[in-house]
XYZ file of C-alpha atoms in Angstrom:
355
model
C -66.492 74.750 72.201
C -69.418 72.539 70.115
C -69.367 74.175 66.451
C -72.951 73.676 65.527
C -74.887 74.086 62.519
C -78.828 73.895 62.549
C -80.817 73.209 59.437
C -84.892 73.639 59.195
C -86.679 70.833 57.173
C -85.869 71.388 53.464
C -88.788 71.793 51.331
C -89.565 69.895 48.701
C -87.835 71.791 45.821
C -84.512 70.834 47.808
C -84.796 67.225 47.247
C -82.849 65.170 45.055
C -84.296 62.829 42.455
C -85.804 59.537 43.481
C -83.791 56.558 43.975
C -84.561 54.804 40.860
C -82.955 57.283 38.180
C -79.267 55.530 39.151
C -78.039 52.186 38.418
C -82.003 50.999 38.359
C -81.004 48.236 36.636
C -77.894 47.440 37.646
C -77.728 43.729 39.507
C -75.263 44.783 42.024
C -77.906 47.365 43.437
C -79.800 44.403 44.679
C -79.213 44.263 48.233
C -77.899 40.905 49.759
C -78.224 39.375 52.842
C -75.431 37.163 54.246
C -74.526 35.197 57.518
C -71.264 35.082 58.620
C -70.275 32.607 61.453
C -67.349 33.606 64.183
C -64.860 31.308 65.898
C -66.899 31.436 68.857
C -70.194 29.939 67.170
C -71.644 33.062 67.192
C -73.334 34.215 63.561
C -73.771 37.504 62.255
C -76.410 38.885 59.496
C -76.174 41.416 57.366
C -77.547 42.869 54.726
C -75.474 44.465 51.950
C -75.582 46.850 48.680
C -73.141 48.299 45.957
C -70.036 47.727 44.380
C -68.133 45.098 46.162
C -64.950 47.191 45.698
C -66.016 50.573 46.418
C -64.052 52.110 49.233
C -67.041 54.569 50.198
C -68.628 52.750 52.675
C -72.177 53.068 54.841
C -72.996 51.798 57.767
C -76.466 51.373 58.840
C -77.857 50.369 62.409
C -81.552 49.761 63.073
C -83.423 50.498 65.738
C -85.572 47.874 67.641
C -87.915 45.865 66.398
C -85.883 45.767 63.034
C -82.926 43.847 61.004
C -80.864 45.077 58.595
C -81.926 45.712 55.640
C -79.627 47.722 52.912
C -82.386 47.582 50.026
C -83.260 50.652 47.930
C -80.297 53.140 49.345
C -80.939 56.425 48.574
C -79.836 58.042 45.683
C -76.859 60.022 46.950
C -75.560 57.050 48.044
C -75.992 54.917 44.684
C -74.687 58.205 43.066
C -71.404 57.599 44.198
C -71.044 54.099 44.047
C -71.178 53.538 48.046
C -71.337 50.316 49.389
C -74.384 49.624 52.274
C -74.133 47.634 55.060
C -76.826 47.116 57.512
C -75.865 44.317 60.633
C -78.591 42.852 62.497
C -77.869 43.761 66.023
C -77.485 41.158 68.367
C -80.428 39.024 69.679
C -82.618 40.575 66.554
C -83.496 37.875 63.418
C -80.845 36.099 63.030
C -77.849 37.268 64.423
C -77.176 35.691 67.680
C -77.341 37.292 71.434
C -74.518 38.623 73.309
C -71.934 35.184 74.547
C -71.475 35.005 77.908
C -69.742 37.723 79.559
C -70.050 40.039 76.960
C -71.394 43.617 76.332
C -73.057 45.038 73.659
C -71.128 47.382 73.158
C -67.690 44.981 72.420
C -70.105 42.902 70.846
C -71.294 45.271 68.482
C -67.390 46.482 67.877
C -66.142 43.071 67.606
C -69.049 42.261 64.565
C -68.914 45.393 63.098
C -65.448 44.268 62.398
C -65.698 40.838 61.608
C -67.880 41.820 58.856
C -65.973 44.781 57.397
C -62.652 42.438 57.140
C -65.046 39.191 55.857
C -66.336 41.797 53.092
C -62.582 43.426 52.421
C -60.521 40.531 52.538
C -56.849 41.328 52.769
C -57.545 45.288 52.675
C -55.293 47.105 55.696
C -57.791 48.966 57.598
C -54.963 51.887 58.853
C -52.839 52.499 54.880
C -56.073 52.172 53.292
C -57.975 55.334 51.494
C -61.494 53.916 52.441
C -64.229 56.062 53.537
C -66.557 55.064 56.137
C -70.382 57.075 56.983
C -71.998 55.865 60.297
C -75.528 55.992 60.665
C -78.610 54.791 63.166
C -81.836 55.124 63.881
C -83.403 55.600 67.195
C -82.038 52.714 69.125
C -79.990 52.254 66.402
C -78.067 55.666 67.658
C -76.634 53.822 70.332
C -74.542 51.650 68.039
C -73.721 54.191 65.651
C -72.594 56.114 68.164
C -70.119 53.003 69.695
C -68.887 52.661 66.497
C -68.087 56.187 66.265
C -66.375 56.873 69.269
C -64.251 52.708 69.387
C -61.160 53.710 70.148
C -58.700 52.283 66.810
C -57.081 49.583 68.749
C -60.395 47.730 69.122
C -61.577 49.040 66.003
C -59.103 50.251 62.787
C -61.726 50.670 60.882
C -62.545 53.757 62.363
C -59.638 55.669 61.271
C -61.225 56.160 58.366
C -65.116 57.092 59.450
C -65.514 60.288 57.870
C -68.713 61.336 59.590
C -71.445 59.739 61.795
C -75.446 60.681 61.295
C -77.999 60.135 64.539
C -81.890 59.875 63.249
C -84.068 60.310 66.354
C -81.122 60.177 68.788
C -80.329 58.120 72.186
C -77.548 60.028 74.945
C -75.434 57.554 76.802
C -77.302 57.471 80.433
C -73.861 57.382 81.912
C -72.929 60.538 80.683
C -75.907 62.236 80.176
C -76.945 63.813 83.523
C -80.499 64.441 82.116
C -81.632 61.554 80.781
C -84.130 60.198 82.888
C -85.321 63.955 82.105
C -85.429 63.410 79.100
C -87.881 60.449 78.543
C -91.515 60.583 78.226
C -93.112 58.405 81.050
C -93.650 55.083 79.235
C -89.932 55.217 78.128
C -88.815 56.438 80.929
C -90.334 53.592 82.976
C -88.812 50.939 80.167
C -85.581 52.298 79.577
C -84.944 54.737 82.576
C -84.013 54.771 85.835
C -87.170 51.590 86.732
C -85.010 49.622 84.500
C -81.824 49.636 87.394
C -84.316 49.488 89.963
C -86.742 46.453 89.205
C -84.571 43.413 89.307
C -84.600 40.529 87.053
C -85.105 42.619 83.714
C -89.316 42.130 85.193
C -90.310 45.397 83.363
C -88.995 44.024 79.442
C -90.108 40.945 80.357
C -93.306 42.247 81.090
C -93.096 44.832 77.916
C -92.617 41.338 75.871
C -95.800 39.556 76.709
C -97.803 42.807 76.088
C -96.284 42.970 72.851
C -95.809 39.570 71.738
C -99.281 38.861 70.185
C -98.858 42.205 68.457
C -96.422 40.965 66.144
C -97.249 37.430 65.758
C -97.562 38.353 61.989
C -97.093 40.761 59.265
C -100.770 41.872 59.252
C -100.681 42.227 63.295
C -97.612 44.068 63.460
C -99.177 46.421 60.616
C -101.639 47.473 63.028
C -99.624 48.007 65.800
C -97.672 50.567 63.769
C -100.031 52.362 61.999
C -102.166 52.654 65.797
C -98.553 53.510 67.339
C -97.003 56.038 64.628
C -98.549 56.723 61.080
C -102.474 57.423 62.591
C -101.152 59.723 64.614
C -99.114 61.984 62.349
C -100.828 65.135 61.301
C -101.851 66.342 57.944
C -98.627 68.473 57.369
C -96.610 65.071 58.475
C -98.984 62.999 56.283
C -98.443 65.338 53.218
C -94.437 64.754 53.636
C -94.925 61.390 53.882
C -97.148 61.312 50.454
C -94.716 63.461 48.990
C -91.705 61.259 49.859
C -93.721 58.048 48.465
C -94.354 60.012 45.231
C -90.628 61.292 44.821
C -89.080 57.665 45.833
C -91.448 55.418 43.528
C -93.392 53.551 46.511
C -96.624 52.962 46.528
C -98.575 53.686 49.814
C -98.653 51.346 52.461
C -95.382 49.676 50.992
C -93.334 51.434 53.831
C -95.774 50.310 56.428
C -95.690 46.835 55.712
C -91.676 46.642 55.122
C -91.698 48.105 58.557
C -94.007 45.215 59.652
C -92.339 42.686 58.091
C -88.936 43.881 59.593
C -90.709 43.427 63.009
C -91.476 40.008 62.745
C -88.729 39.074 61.385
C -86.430 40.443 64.142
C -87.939 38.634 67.049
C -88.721 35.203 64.987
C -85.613 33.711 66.415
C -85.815 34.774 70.065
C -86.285 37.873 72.250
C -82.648 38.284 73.703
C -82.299 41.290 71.678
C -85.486 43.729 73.127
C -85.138 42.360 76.448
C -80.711 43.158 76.590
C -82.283 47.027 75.685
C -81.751 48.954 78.462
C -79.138 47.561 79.545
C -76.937 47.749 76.393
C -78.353 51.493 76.922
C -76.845 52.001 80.256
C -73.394 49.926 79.603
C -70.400 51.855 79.213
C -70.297 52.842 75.149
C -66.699 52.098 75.515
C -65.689 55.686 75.080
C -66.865 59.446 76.974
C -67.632 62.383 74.274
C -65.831 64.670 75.968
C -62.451 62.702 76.048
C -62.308 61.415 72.579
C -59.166 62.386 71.126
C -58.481 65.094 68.677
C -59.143 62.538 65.709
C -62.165 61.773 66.552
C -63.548 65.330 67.442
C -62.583 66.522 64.078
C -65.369 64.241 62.537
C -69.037 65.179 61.734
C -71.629 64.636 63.691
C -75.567 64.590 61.917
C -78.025 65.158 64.388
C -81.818 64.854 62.697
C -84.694 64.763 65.223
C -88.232 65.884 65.391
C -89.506 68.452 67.514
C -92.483 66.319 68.421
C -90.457 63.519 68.817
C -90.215 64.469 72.493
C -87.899 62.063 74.427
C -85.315 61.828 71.051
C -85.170 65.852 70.906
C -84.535 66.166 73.977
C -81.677 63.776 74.418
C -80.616 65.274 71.321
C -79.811 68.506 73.065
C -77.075 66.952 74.935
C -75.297 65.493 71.895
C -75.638 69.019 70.445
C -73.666 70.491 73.392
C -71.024 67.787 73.942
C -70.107 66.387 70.567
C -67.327 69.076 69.333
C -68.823 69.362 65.274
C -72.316 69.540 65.370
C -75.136 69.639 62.114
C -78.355 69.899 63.749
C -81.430 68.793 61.433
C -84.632 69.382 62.820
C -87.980 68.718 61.638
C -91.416 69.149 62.705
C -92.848 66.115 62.775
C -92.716 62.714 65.371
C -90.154 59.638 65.617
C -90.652 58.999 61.853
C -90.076 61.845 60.613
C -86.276 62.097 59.634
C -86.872 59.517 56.717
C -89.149 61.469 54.874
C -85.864 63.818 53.768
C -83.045 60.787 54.030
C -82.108 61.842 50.201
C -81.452 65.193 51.208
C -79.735 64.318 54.674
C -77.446 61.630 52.909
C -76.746 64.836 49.801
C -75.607 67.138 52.406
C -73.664 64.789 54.580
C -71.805 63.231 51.354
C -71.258 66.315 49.760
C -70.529 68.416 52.983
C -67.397 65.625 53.180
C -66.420 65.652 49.300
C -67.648 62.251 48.829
């Protein structure tokens, strides 16, 4: 039986101070961002923050249109001297796309890896005391989640992941029996069942000419996001968002243009990433919930959506009911609306695990 707990969006009082009261100064606090090239040709990036020896370690996937990017952690996490690591995915800025005969899934394992031993030369993944937080956003919930559940054969690593946190969450299609349900029409028809149905990938490929002019540049892509999310969000959303600017130091449209910036960056080499989408989706995540092993069901599971985030709640109900230990954040507010209480999230999740 799931043990669930469900949390309402804290209020401001609850939040924690902004990012810059810890280490603000401190050189290894600015974030990194490395290549590393495999036997195979392959290269990986990755962006990376904190103490090169600290065994408290985050892991951040983005979602699409995105690369890593492991500046300006939150507090919580400087707090305790964490180390943040944020791959590109596969096919996004500069990592490269899936080799031949591979899935995303084992790719994503297999890279996730390669960087962890790169960064910790030497260290012995099983004897060591390391501490490991998973996290993703939207899209990025389907690596997260891979990660997660990698059995430790494939991954050692993952011995040691204390706890794994899902923004805006993804289900695995193949286990999800109400997924297509799920979706809201335009990502149902992208993502969804259409995707198995039309061949030759004609639906992304169609997606990518629509979108392709849109972010040709940082000022294009700007308007495509503040049409497609942050025009859209209502006054109480708006207020959170101005309140999280204030508390964080950022001045307004900052987060809008990082965001745009992030976009064009993450299709300037290619397109292999968006257009492998659904069916890195629909692959088999390597591992079914309800069969991981008593290890794995011991650890946390962070669930923060928004209830007008409609296709992302409502996958989110399935994770709820199948993942055994559950924390259930929900928010009103759309696809955006988990960041604007990340501090808090990351306080509870770090402090919920004695970190």
């Amino acid at each position: 039986m799931a043990s669930t707990t469900v949390i309402e969006h804290p209020s401001p009082e609850s939040t924690v101070a902004p990012n810059e009261a810890v280490n603000a100064d401190d050189p290894q606090w600015t974030a990194q961002e490395d290549t590393l090239t495999l036997s195979g040709g392959r290269t990986i990036s990755y962006s990376h923050v904190g103490p090169h020896d600290s065994e408290i370690v985050i892991l951040w996937y983005h979602g699409l249109f995105s690369v890593g990017d492991a500046s300006n952690p939150s507090q919580p996490i400087r707090s305790r001297n964490a180390r943040y690591i944020a791959p590109t995915l596969p096919g996004w800025g500069d990592t490269s796309p899936l080799a031949p005969g591979t899935t995303f899934p084992e790719t994503v394992v297999a890279d996730t890896r390669a960087i962890l031993e790169h960064l910790y030369p030497g260290h012995d993944p099983i004897s060591s005391s390391m501490r490991i937080y998973v996290a993703g956003g939207s899209f990025g919930t389907c690596p997260a989640q891979v990660i997660f559940g990698a059995p430790y054969d494939k991954f050692p690593f993952g011995k040691h992941i204390v706890a794994v946190m899902l923004l805006a969450p993804m289900s695995p299609p193949l286990e999800d029996p109400n997924y297509n349900k799920s979706l809201k029409w335009p990502d149902w028809f992208s993502v969804g069942a259409p995707s198995r149905i039309v061949p030759f990938n004609l639906i992304l490929r169609s997606a990518k000419m629509a979108i392709q002019s849109k972010v040709k540049d940082a000022a294009a892509a700007e308007r495509f996001l503040r049409g497609l999310y942050f025009d859209n969000m209502d006054d109480e959303e708006k207020a959170r968002f101005a309140e999280w600017r204030e508390r964080r130091g950022t001045a307004e449209g900052d987060f809008e243009r990082r965001m745009a910036q992030g976009m064009v960056r993450s299709v300037s080499n290619g397109w292999a990433g968006f257009l492998g989408t659904a069916d890195a989706l629909h692959s088999d995540w390597g591992f079914r919930i309800g069969d991981l092993d008593e290890d794995h069901q011991r650890k946390q599971v962070v669930i923060a959506v928004g209830r007008g985030d409609t296709s992302m709640f409502n996958m989110s109900r399935f994770l709820v009911n199948t993942y055994k230990r559950t924390t259930v954040v929900e928010y009103e507010g759309g696809h955006l609306s988990a960041a604007w209480s990340m501090d808090k999230i990351w306080e509870d999740t770090l402090a919920g695990s004695g970190a």
